[in-house]
Amino acid sequence: MVKVDPRHTSQTCSRCGHQARQNRRSQSLFLCRVCGFSVHADVNASRNIAEKHLASLGTSLAGGPPSDGLLSPSSDEGQALALQAQGL
Ligand SMILES: [Zn+2]
Protein backbone atom coordinates (compact mmCIF):
# COMPACT_ATOMS: atom_id res chain seq x y z
CA MET A 1 0.00 0.00 0.00
CA VAL A 2 1.02 3.59 -0.53
CA LYS A 3 2.36 5.23 2.61
CA VAL A 4 1.39 8.88 2.89
CA ASP A 5 3.85 11.09 4.73
CA PRO A 6 1.83 13.67 6.72
CA ARG A 7 4.83 16.01 6.94
CA HIS A 8 4.98 16.37 3.18
CA THR A 9 1.23 16.70 2.74
CA SER A 10 1.27 19.62 5.17
CA GLN A 11 3.93 21.36 3.07
CA THR A 12 2.57 20.60 -0.39
CA CYS A 13 0.16 22.89 -2.23
CA SER A 14 -3.05 20.99 -2.99
CA ARG A 15 -3.68 23.33 -5.92
CA CYS A 16 -0.40 23.34 -7.89
CA GLY A 17 1.62 20.65 -6.11
CA HIS A 18 4.50 22.89 -5.05
CA GLN A 19 6.24 21.55 -1.94
CA ALA A 20 8.20 23.76 0.42
CA ARG A 21 8.53 24.18 4.16
CA GLN A 22 7.85 27.88 3.68
CA ASN A 23 4.34 27.08 2.43
CA ARG A 24 3.33 26.26 5.98
CA ARG A 25 3.01 29.77 7.38
CA SER A 26 1.78 28.72 10.82
CA GLN A 27 0.15 25.83 12.61
CA SER A 28 -3.19 26.65 11.00
CA LEU A 29 -2.39 28.57 7.79
CA PHE A 30 -1.10 27.26 4.48
CA LEU A 31 0.04 29.79 1.88
CA CYS A 32 1.65 28.60 -1.35
CA ARG A 33 4.79 30.53 -2.31
CA VAL A 34 4.21 29.80 -6.01
CA CYS A 35 0.51 30.19 -6.82
CA GLY A 36 -0.61 32.11 -3.73
CA PHE A 37 -3.20 29.51 -2.75
CA SER A 38 -4.26 30.14 0.85
CA VAL A 39 -6.26 27.67 2.93
CA HIS A 40 -6.43 26.19 6.41
CA ALA A 41 -3.38 23.95 6.82
CA ASP A 42 -5.44 20.95 7.90
CA VAL A 43 -7.75 21.31 4.89
CA ASN A 44 -4.78 21.50 2.53
CA ALA A 45 -3.18 18.42 4.07
CA SER A 46 -6.47 16.51 3.92
CA ARG A 47 -6.83 17.30 0.22
CA ASN A 48 -3.32 16.06 -0.46
CA ILE A 49 -3.91 12.85 1.48
CA ALA A 50 -7.22 12.25 -0.33
CA GLU A 51 -5.60 12.92 -3.71
CA LYS A 52 -2.75 10.50 -3.00
CA HIS A 53 -5.15 7.87 -1.74
CA LEU A 54 -7.38 8.13 -4.81
CA ALA A 55 -4.34 8.13 -7.08
CA SER A 56 -3.28 4.84 -5.50
CA LEU A 57 -6.71 3.47 -6.46
CA GLY A 58 -6.31 4.53 -10.09
CA THR A 59 -8.57 7.56 -10.09
CA SER A 60 -8.47 11.20 -9.01
CA LEU A 61 -10.67 13.98 -7.69
CA ALA A 62 -10.66 15.72 -11.06
CA GLY A 63 -11.18 12.66 -13.27
CA GLY A 64 -14.32 10.99 -11.95
CA PRO A 65 -14.97 7.26 -12.18
CA PRO A 66 -12.86 5.32 -14.69
CA SER A 67 -14.59 4.45 -17.94
CA ASP A 68 -15.78 0.86 -18.28
CA GLY A 69 -16.56 1.17 -21.97
CA LEU A 70 -20.36 1.33 -21.65
CA LEU A 71 -20.54 4.67 -23.45
CA SER A 72 -19.03 3.28 -26.65
CA PRO A 73 -20.74 0.65 -28.85
CA SER A 74 -19.49 -2.89 -28.42
CA SER A 75 -17.54 -4.62 -31.16
CA ASP A 76 -20.51 -6.95 -31.78
CA GLU A 77 -22.86 -4.03 -32.49
CA GLY A 78 -20.31 -2.45 -34.77
CA GLN A 79 -19.93 -5.70 -36.70
CA ALA A 80 -23.73 -6.06 -37.05
CA LEU A 81 -24.01 -2.55 -38.45
CA ALA A 82 -21.24 -3.31 -40.89
CA LEU A 83 -23.08 -6.44 -42.09
CA GLN A 84 -26.34 -4.48 -42.52
CA ALA A 85 -24.50 -1.90 -44.58
CA GLN A 86 -23.33 -4.67 -46.87
CA GLY A 87 -26.89 -6.00 -47.36
CA LEU A 88 -26.28 -9.15 -45.32
ZN1 LIG B 1 0.43 26.39 -5.19
PDB file of C-alpha atoms and ligand atoms in Angstrom:
ATOM      1  CA  MET A   1       0.000   0.000   0.000  1.00  0.00           C
ATOM      2  CA  VAL A   2       1.020   3.589  -0.528  1.00  0.00           C
ATOM      3  CA  LYS A   3       2.363   5.230   2.607  1.00  0.00           C
ATOM      4  CA  VAL A   4       1.395   8.882   2.891  1.00  0.00           C
ATOM      5  CA  ASP A   5       3.846  11.093   4.728  1.00  0.00           C
ATOM      6  CA  PRO A   6       1.832  13.665   6.718  1.00  0.00           C
ATOM      7  CA  ARG A   7       4.828  16.009   6.943  1.00  0.00           C
ATOM      8  CA  HIS A   8       4.982  16.373   3.176  1.00  0.00           C
ATOM      9  CA  THR A   9       1.231  16.701   2.738  1.00  0.00           C
ATOM     10  CA  SER A  10       1.268  19.616   5.167  1.00  0.00           C
ATOM     11  CA  GLN A  11       3.934  21.358   3.072  1.00  0.00           C
ATOM     12  CA  THR A  12       2.565  20.599  -0.391  1.00  0.00           C
ATOM     13  CA  CYS A  13       0.162  22.893  -2.235  1.00  0.00           C
ATOM     14  CA  SER A  14      -3.052  20.993  -2.989  1.00  0.00           C
ATOM     15  CA  ARG A  15      -3.676  23.335  -5.922  1.00  0.00           C
ATOM     16  CA  CYS A  16      -0.400  23.344  -7.890  1.00  0.00           C
ATOM     17  CA  GLY A  17       1.616  20.646  -6.110  1.00  0.00           C
ATOM     18  CA  HIS A  18       4.503  22.892  -5.052  1.00  0.00           C
ATOM     19  CA  GLN A  19       6.237  21.554  -1.943  1.00  0.00           C
ATOM     20  CA  ALA A  20       8.198  23.763   0.424  1.00  0.00           C
ATOM     21  CA  ARG A  21       8.528  24.177   4.157  1.00  0.00           C
ATOM     22  CA  GLN A  22       7.847  27.880   3.679  1.00  0.00           C
ATOM     23  CA  ASN A  23       4.344  27.083   2.431  1.00  0.00           C
ATOM     24  CA  ARG A  24       3.326  26.260   5.978  1.00  0.00           C
ATOM     25  CA  ARG A  25       3.011  29.771   7.383  1.00  0.00           C
ATOM     26  CA  SER A  26       1.785  28.720  10.816  1.00  0.00           C
ATOM     27  CA  GLN A  27       0.151  25.831  12.614  1.00  0.00           C
ATOM     28  CA  SER A  28      -3.190  26.647  10.999  1.00  0.00           C
ATOM     29  CA  LEU A  29      -2.394  28.568   7.794  1.00  0.00           C
ATOM     30  CA  PHE A  30      -1.096  27.255   4.479  1.00  0.00           C
ATOM     31  CA  LEU A  31       0.037  29.795   1.878  1.00  0.00           C
ATOM     32  CA  CYS A  32       1.649  28.601  -1.351  1.00  0.00           C
ATOM     33  CA  ARG A  33       4.786  30.527  -2.309  1.00  0.00           C
ATOM     34  CA  VAL A  34       4.215  29.803  -6.006  1.00  0.00           C
ATOM     35  CA  CYS A  35       0.515  30.190  -6.815  1.00  0.00           C
ATOM     36  CA  GLY A  36      -0.613  32.105  -3.728  1.00  0.00           C
ATOM     37  CA  PHE A  37      -3.201  29.512  -2.749  1.00  0.00           C
ATOM     38  CA  SER A  38      -4.256  30.136   0.847  1.00  0.00           C
ATOM     39  CA  VAL A  39      -6.256  27.670   2.929  1.00  0.00           C
ATOM     40  CA  HIS A  40      -6.433  26.190   6.408  1.00  0.00           C
ATOM     41  CA  ALA A  41      -3.378  23.947   6.817  1.00  0.00           C
ATOM     42  CA  ASP A  42      -5.442  20.951   7.897  1.00  0.00           C
ATOM     43  CA  VAL A  43      -7.754  21.308   4.891  1.00  0.00           C
ATOM     44  CA  ASN A  44      -4.785  21.503   2.527  1.00  0.00           C
ATOM     45  CA  ALA A  45      -3.180  18.418   4.074  1.00  0.00           C
ATOM     46  CA  SER A  46      -6.467  16.513   3.918  1.00  0.00           C
ATOM     47  CA  ARG A  47      -6.834  17.296   0.217  1.00  0.00           C
ATOM     48  CA  ASN A  48      -3.318  16.060  -0.465  1.00  0.00           C
ATOM     49  CA  ILE A  49      -3.911  12.853   1.475  1.00  0.00           C
ATOM     50  CA  ALA A  50      -7.216  12.245  -0.331  1.00  0.00           C
ATOM     51  CA  GLU A  51      -5.599  12.916  -3.707  1.00  0.00           C
ATOM     52  CA  LYS A  52      -2.752  10.502  -2.996  1.00  0.00           C
ATOM     53  CA  HIS A  53      -5.153   7.868  -1.735  1.00  0.00           C
ATOM     54  CA  LEU A  54      -7.380   8.133  -4.806  1.00  0.00           C
ATOM     55  CA  ALA A  55      -4.338   8.135  -7.076  1.00  0.00           C
ATOM     56  CA  SER A  56      -3.285   4.840  -5.502  1.00  0.00           C
ATOM     57  CA  LEU A  57      -6.714   3.470  -6.459  1.00  0.00           C
ATOM     58  CA  GLY A  58      -6.307   4.528 -10.089  1.00  0.00           C
ATOM     59  CA  THR A  59      -8.569   7.555 -10.089  1.00  0.00           C
ATOM     60  CA  SER A  60      -8.471  11.202  -9.014  1.00  0.00           C
ATOM     61  CA  LEU A  61     -10.668  13.976  -7.693  1.00  0.00           C
ATOM     62  CA  ALA A  62     -10.655  15.715 -11.063  1.00  0.00           C
ATOM     63  CA  GLY A  63     -11.185  12.664 -13.267  1.00  0.00           C
ATOM     64  CA  GLY A  64     -14.323  10.995 -11.948  1.00  0.00           C
ATOM     65  CA  PRO A  65     -14.966   7.261 -12.180  1.00  0.00           C
ATOM     66  CA  PRO A  66     -12.858   5.316 -14.692  1.00  0.00           C
ATOM     67  CA  SER A  67     -14.590   4.454 -17.940  1.00  0.00           C
ATOM     68  CA  ASP A  68     -15.778   0.864 -18.276  1.00  0.00           C
ATOM     69  CA  GLY A  69     -16.560   1.173 -21.975  1.00  0.00           C
ATOM     70  CA  LEU A  70     -20.357   1.328 -21.651  1.00  0.00           C
ATOM     71  CA  LEU A  71     -20.536   4.673 -23.448  1.00  0.00           C
ATOM     72  CA  SER A  72     -19.028   3.277 -26.650  1.00  0.00           C
ATOM     73  CA  PRO A  73     -20.735   0.652 -28.855  1.00  0.00           C
ATOM     74  CA  SER A  74     -19.491  -2.888 -28.420  1.00  0.00           C
ATOM     75  CA  SER A  75     -17.536  -4.619 -31.157  1.00  0.00           C
ATOM     76  CA  ASP A  76     -20.508  -6.952 -31.783  1.00  0.00           C
ATOM     77  CA  GLU A  77     -22.859  -4.030 -32.487  1.00  0.00           C
ATOM     78  CA  GLY A  78     -20.306  -2.454 -34.769  1.00  0.00           C
ATOM     79  CA  GLN A  79     -19.929  -5.702 -36.697  1.00  0.00           C
ATOM     80  CA  ALA A  80     -23.735  -6.064 -37.051  1.00  0.00           C
ATOM     81  CA  LEU A  81     -24.007  -2.547 -38.450  1.00  0.00           C
ATOM     82  CA  ALA A  82     -21.237  -3.309 -40.893  1.00  0.00           C
ATOM     83  CA  LEU A  83     -23.081  -6.437 -42.087  1.00  0.00           C
ATOM     84  CA  GLN A  84     -26.338  -4.480 -42.518  1.00  0.00           C
ATOM     85  CA  ALA A  85     -24.501  -1.897 -44.577  1.00  0.00           C
ATOM     86  CA  GLN A  86     -23.334  -4.673 -46.873  1.00  0.00           C
ATOM     87  CA  GLY A  87     -26.887  -5.996 -47.359  1.00  0.00           C
ATOM     88  CA  LEU A  88     -26.283  -9.150 -45.323  1.00  0.00           C
TER      89      LEU A  88
HETATM   90 ZN    ZN B   1       0.426  26.386  -5.190  1.00  0.00          ZN
END
